Amino acid sequence: MDLADIRTRIDEIDNGILALFAERMELAADVAASKRATGKAVFDPARERDKLYRLVTAAPDAIKPEVASLFSLLMSMNKAAQLKILNADRTDSAAAQAKAALLAQDTPFPMTATVACQGVEGAYSQIAACRLFSTPKITFHPTFEGVFRAVRDGACEYGVLPIENSTAGSVNAVYDLLAEYRFSIVRSLRLKIDHQLLAKPGVALADVHEVFSHEQAIAQCSELLDRLGVRVHVCENTARAAELVATSDRTDIAALSSRSCAALYGLDVLAKDVQDEGNNYTRFVVISATPQVFPGATRTSLMVTLPHAPGALYRVLERLYALDINLVKLESRPIPNRDFEFLFYFDLDCPYGSPALDTLLDALDDVCERYTYIGSYTEVV
C-alpha cells in the first residue's frame, strides 16, 4: 500500500474506534444505575486488575505497555462518567458546593473590605492587599494564624497571605493552616518582589554586620548575604525588620525589606533589588470563611488525601489527564500523626463551570480517601 492507502485505512480504523468508544461511554449510565441499585463501589480494583491482566496478556508483545496505558485511561474516563451520574443529585457533593458558592454574574470583586494581614505597615502582604482591594481597611496580626483567626471570628471579611515564591518555594505554614481551617480561596495575586537592603541614614554598607528579615526574604537574597558575610536574624516579617532597624540604637544592622519601608521608617537604601533572581514573584491568596466564587474564575484549588498505596497519586493525575485539565501546581504536606502520609494541594487551570471541572469535582471519590474544594478564583497578575 502507498501512503494514501495507509492513511485511508487508519481513518477507517479510527472511525471504528470512535464508534466503539462512544458506545462504551454510553454504557456508563447503565453501570452507574446497577451500582446504585446494588450499592457497589465505582472503583473495583480486583476487576480492574484482572481486566488489565487479561488484555495485556492477549496483546502482542510489542504493544503490551501501550495496551495497559490505553485501557487504564479508558477505565478512568468511564469511572469518572459513572461518578458524575451517581453524584448528580447529591447536595453535599463538591460540584454542588462549588455551584452554591457562585455569586451572581454581575457581582464584582469588592473594592472595599476589612482585610487581615500578617506583619506591620509596609509589609508585602499590605502591598498585596492594596493591589487586590482599592480601599481596604487593614488590620495587622503578628502571625499567619492570627490572620485566619481574625477571619474566623468575623473581625475581618478577608485575609491576605503569601502562599508561594518563585525563588524560595511554598509557604508551608499557610498550607497547613488552610488544611486546619478549611477556608476558601477567593482570589490570588502574583506580586513582583524587589528586596532592598535598608539601614539608618549615614550607615555605610561596610558598617553592616547583621541583617534582619523574614526567612523567605533571607532565602531569596542568599547571594548578597553570603557575599557580605553578615550574621542573619529571622523576623516575623520584612516590614517588622525595617521597623526594628529604625527603632534600634545600633548602627551596624540592616533590614531586607520593601522600598516603601525606606520612606515609611526613615531608612536609606544601601543596596537595591538585591534578590538572587530578577524575576522574583510571590503569590498571595485572599481567604474567606464563606465560600465565594466571583464571575470569571479560571483557577481552582483542591485539597486531597490519598491512600498510602502504590499508584494513588497516579490515579488522580490520570483523571486530570483524561479530562484535559491543566495542573499548574502540586504541593504535598505531611498529615499530622500519620507516618509517611500526605495531603496534596492541586491548583488547576480550568474555567469555573466548564464540563471538565464539573465532572472532576464529582469524580474523585474512587481515587482518593477524601478531598476538599478550596475554591475557584481569578489570579491577578
Short mmCIF file of C-alpha atoms in Angstrom, two decimals, residues 8-222:
data_model
loop_
_atom_site.label_atom_id
_atom_site.label_comp_id
_atom_site.label_asym_id
_atom_site.label_seq_id
_atom_site.Cartn_x
_atom_site.Cartn_y
_atom_site.Cartn_z
CA THR A 8 -7.28 5.75 4.41
CA ARG A 9 -7.11 2.51 6.34
CA ILE A 10 -6.03 4.35 9.52
CA ASP A 11 -9.04 6.66 9.16
CA GLU A 12 -11.35 3.65 8.83
CA ILE A 13 -9.89 2.09 11.96
CA ASP A 14 -10.11 5.38 13.89
CA ASN A 15 -13.78 5.76 12.92
CA GLY A 16 -14.41 2.26 14.24
CA ILE A 17 -12.57 3.02 17.48
CA LEU A 18 -14.59 6.23 17.89
CA ALA A 19 -17.90 4.40 17.48
CA LEU A 20 -16.90 1.71 19.97
CA PHE A 21 -15.60 4.30 22.45
CA ALA A 22 -18.87 6.24 22.26
CA GLU A 23 -20.80 3.01 22.84
CA ARG A 24 -18.56 2.14 25.78
CA MET A 25 -19.10 5.55 27.41
CA GLU A 26 -22.87 5.31 26.92
CA LEU A 27 -22.81 2.12 28.99
CA ALA A 28 -21.53 4.15 31.94
CA ALA A 29 -25.12 5.18 32.73
CA ASP A 30 -26.22 1.54 32.86
CA VAL A 31 -23.27 0.58 35.04
CA ALA A 32 -23.98 3.52 37.38
CA ALA A 33 -27.64 2.51 37.69
CA SER A 34 -26.65 -1.06 38.52
CA LYS A 35 -24.11 0.05 41.12
CA ARG A 36 -26.62 2.44 42.67
CA ALA A 37 -29.13 -0.42 42.98
CA THR A 38 -26.63 -2.88 44.43
CA GLY A 39 -24.56 -0.43 46.49
CA LYS A 40 -21.35 -1.47 44.79
CA ALA A 41 -18.41 0.93 44.69
CA VAL A 42 -17.46 2.56 41.41
CA PHE A 43 -13.85 1.50 41.80
CA ASP A 44 -13.48 -2.28 41.80
CA PRO A 45 -9.69 -2.77 41.99
CA ALA A 46 -9.83 -6.57 41.67
CA ARG A 47 -11.90 -6.46 38.47
CA GLU A 48 -9.81 -3.64 37.03
CA ARG A 49 -6.59 -5.51 37.78
CA ASP A 50 -7.89 -8.77 36.28
CA LYS A 51 -9.19 -6.98 33.19
CA LEU A 52 -5.89 -5.24 32.55
CA TYR A 53 -4.05 -8.51 33.05
CA ARG A 54 -6.27 -10.27 30.51
CA LEU A 55 -5.95 -7.50 27.94
CA VAL A 56 -2.19 -7.12 28.29
CA THR A 57 -1.67 -10.87 28.18
CA ALA A 58 -3.65 -11.10 24.95
CA ALA A 59 -1.80 -8.19 23.33
CA PRO A 60 1.22 -8.64 21.05
CA ASP A 61 4.49 -8.26 22.97
CA ALA A 62 5.47 -5.12 21.05
CA ILE A 63 2.47 -3.12 22.31
CA LYS A 64 1.81 -4.54 25.80
CA PRO A 65 2.79 -1.27 27.61
CA GLU A 66 0.63 0.79 25.25
CA VAL A 67 -2.35 -1.52 25.79
CA ALA A 68 -2.02 -1.17 29.57
CA SER A 69 -1.92 2.65 29.29
CA LEU A 70 -4.80 2.84 26.80
CA PHE A 71 -7.23 0.68 28.72
CA SER A 72 -6.29 2.18 32.07
CA LEU A 73 -7.21 5.59 30.63
CA LEU A 74 -10.45 4.23 29.15
CA MET A 75 -11.49 2.78 32.50
CA SER A 76 -10.61 6.04 34.26
CA MET A 77 -12.86 8.04 31.90
CA ASN A 78 -15.67 5.53 32.36
CA LYS A 79 -15.40 5.69 36.16
CA ALA A 80 -15.49 9.49 36.01
CA ALA A 81 -18.69 9.33 33.95
CA GLN A 82 -20.26 6.91 36.45
CA LEU A 83 -19.39 9.11 39.43
CA LYS A 84 -20.80 12.21 37.75
CA ILE A 85 -24.10 10.36 37.27
CA LEU A 86 -24.16 8.98 40.82
CA ASN A 87 -23.33 12.36 42.39
CA ALA A 88 -25.65 14.45 40.21
CA ASP A 89 -28.42 14.61 42.83
CA ARG A 90 -26.20 14.98 45.90
CA THR A 91 -26.39 18.38 47.57
CA ASP A 92 -23.22 17.69 49.57
CA SER A 93 -21.02 16.85 46.58
CA ALA A 94 -18.03 19.04 45.76
CA ALA A 95 -19.62 20.17 42.50
CA ALA A 96 -22.81 21.14 44.32
CA GLN A 97 -20.81 23.10 46.91
CA ALA A 98 -18.90 24.88 44.17
CA LYS A 99 -22.12 25.82 42.36
CA ALA A 100 -23.66 27.07 45.60
CA ALA A 101 -20.68 29.38 46.11
CA LEU A 102 -21.06 31.10 42.73
CA LEU A 103 -22.13 34.71 43.07
CA ALA A 104 -24.40 36.48 40.61
CA GLN A 105 -22.82 37.24 37.24
CA ASP A 106 -22.90 40.98 37.91
CA THR A 107 -21.11 40.69 41.28
CA PRO A 108 -17.69 42.35 41.07
CA PHE A 109 -14.81 41.61 43.40
CA PRO A 110 -15.21 44.16 46.25
CA MET A 111 -13.30 47.44 46.10
CA THR A 112 -13.57 47.96 49.85
CA ALA A 113 -13.35 45.36 52.60
CA THR A 114 -11.94 44.73 56.05
CA VAL A 115 -8.75 42.77 55.50
CA ALA A 116 -6.35 40.99 57.86
CA CYS A 117 -2.61 40.86 57.03
CA GLN A 118 0.40 39.46 58.82
CA GLY A 119 3.11 41.91 59.89
CA VAL A 120 3.09 45.69 60.17
CA GLU A 121 2.62 48.67 57.86
CA GLY A 122 4.82 48.32 54.77
CA ALA A 123 4.71 44.52 54.69
CA TYR A 124 4.42 42.87 51.31
CA SER A 125 1.06 41.45 52.43
CA GLN A 126 -0.18 45.01 52.90
CA ILE A 127 1.11 45.97 49.46
CA ALA A 128 -0.69 42.94 48.02
CA ALA A 129 -3.91 43.82 49.87
CA CYS A 130 -3.85 47.32 48.41
CA ARG A 131 -3.42 45.82 44.93
CA LEU A 132 -6.30 43.41 45.43
CA PHE A 133 -8.71 45.87 47.07
CA SER A 134 -8.88 49.52 46.04
CA THR A 135 -9.56 50.87 49.53
CA PRO A 136 -9.16 48.17 52.17
CA LYS A 137 -9.35 48.68 55.91
CA ILE A 138 -6.34 46.68 57.04
CA THR A 139 -5.60 45.24 60.47
CA PHE A 140 -2.23 43.65 61.19
CA HIS A 141 -1.53 40.46 63.08
CA PRO A 142 1.81 39.06 64.27
CA THR A 143 1.29 35.56 62.83
CA PHE A 144 -0.33 33.82 59.87
CA GLU A 145 -2.68 32.05 62.26
CA GLY A 146 -3.72 35.42 63.64
CA VAL A 147 -4.97 36.29 60.15
CA PHE A 148 -7.00 33.06 60.00
CA ARG A 149 -8.46 33.71 63.45
CA ALA A 150 -9.46 37.26 62.52
CA VAL A 151 -11.39 35.92 59.53
CA ARG A 152 -12.85 33.02 61.52
CA ASP A 153 -14.07 35.32 64.31
CA GLY A 154 -15.61 37.82 61.90
CA ALA A 155 -13.23 40.65 62.79
CA CYS A 156 -12.29 40.85 59.10
CA GLU A 157 -14.09 39.76 55.93
CA TYR A 158 -10.92 38.56 54.22
CA GLY A 159 -7.30 37.68 54.88
CA VAL A 160 -4.34 38.18 52.54
CA LEU A 161 -1.46 35.72 52.87
CA PRO A 162 1.64 34.71 50.89
CA ILE A 163 1.46 31.13 49.69
CA GLU A 164 4.47 30.64 47.41
CA ASN A 165 7.51 32.40 46.00
CA SER A 166 9.16 31.78 42.65
CA THR A 167 12.61 31.56 44.29
CA ALA A 168 12.11 30.24 47.84
CA GLY A 169 9.13 27.96 47.17
CA SER A 170 5.92 27.38 49.11
CA VAL A 171 4.98 28.96 52.42
CA ASN A 172 4.28 25.70 54.22
CA ALA A 173 2.71 27.29 57.30
CA VAL A 174 -0.08 28.80 55.17
CA TYR A 175 -0.81 25.46 53.50
CA ASP A 176 -1.01 23.81 56.94
CA LEU A 177 -3.44 26.47 58.16
CA LEU A 178 -5.61 26.04 55.06
CA ALA A 179 -5.88 22.36 55.97
CA GLU A 180 -6.75 23.19 59.57
CA TYR A 181 -9.30 25.97 59.00
CA ARG A 182 -10.77 24.75 55.67
CA PHE A 183 -11.28 28.31 54.41
CA SER A 184 -11.88 29.20 50.78
CA ILE A 185 -9.53 31.00 48.41
CA VAL A 186 -11.47 33.69 46.53
CA ARG A 187 -8.70 35.49 44.61
CA SER A 188 -4.94 35.40 44.14
CA LEU A 189 -2.25 37.87 43.10
CA ARG A 190 1.21 37.41 41.63
CA LEU A 191 3.28 40.29 43.02
CA LYS A 192 6.79 41.26 41.84
CA ILE A 193 9.10 41.30 44.86
CA ASP A 194 12.16 43.54 44.90
CA HIS A 195 14.09 43.49 48.19
CA GLN A 196 16.17 46.45 49.34
CA LEU A 197 18.91 46.47 51.97
CA LEU A 198 17.88 49.25 54.36
CA ALA A 199 19.83 50.95 57.15
CA LYS A 200 19.78 54.17 59.15
CA PRO A 201 20.90 57.35 57.37
CA GLY A 202 24.68 57.68 57.38
CA VAL A 203 25.39 53.96 57.71
CA ALA A 204 27.71 52.57 55.05
CA LEU A 205 27.48 49.08 53.57
CA ALA A 206 30.84 48.19 55.14
CA ASP A 207 29.44 49.08 58.59
CA VAL A 208 26.72 46.39 58.44
CA HIS A 209 27.45 43.27 60.49
CA GLU A 210 23.94 41.86 60.99
CA VAL A 211 20.85 41.70 58.77
CA PHE A 212 17.23 41.14 59.83
CA SER A 213 14.36 39.90 57.67
CA HIS A 214 11.73 37.23 57.12
CA GLU A 215 13.02 33.74 56.35
CA GLN A 216 11.61 33.84 52.81
CA ALA A 217 13.37 37.14 52.04
CA ILE A 218 16.60 35.76 53.50
CA ALA A 219 16.34 32.73 51.22
CA GLN A 220 15.65 34.98 48.23
CA CYS A 221 18.75 37.13 48.91
CA SER A 222 21.26 34.44 49.89
#
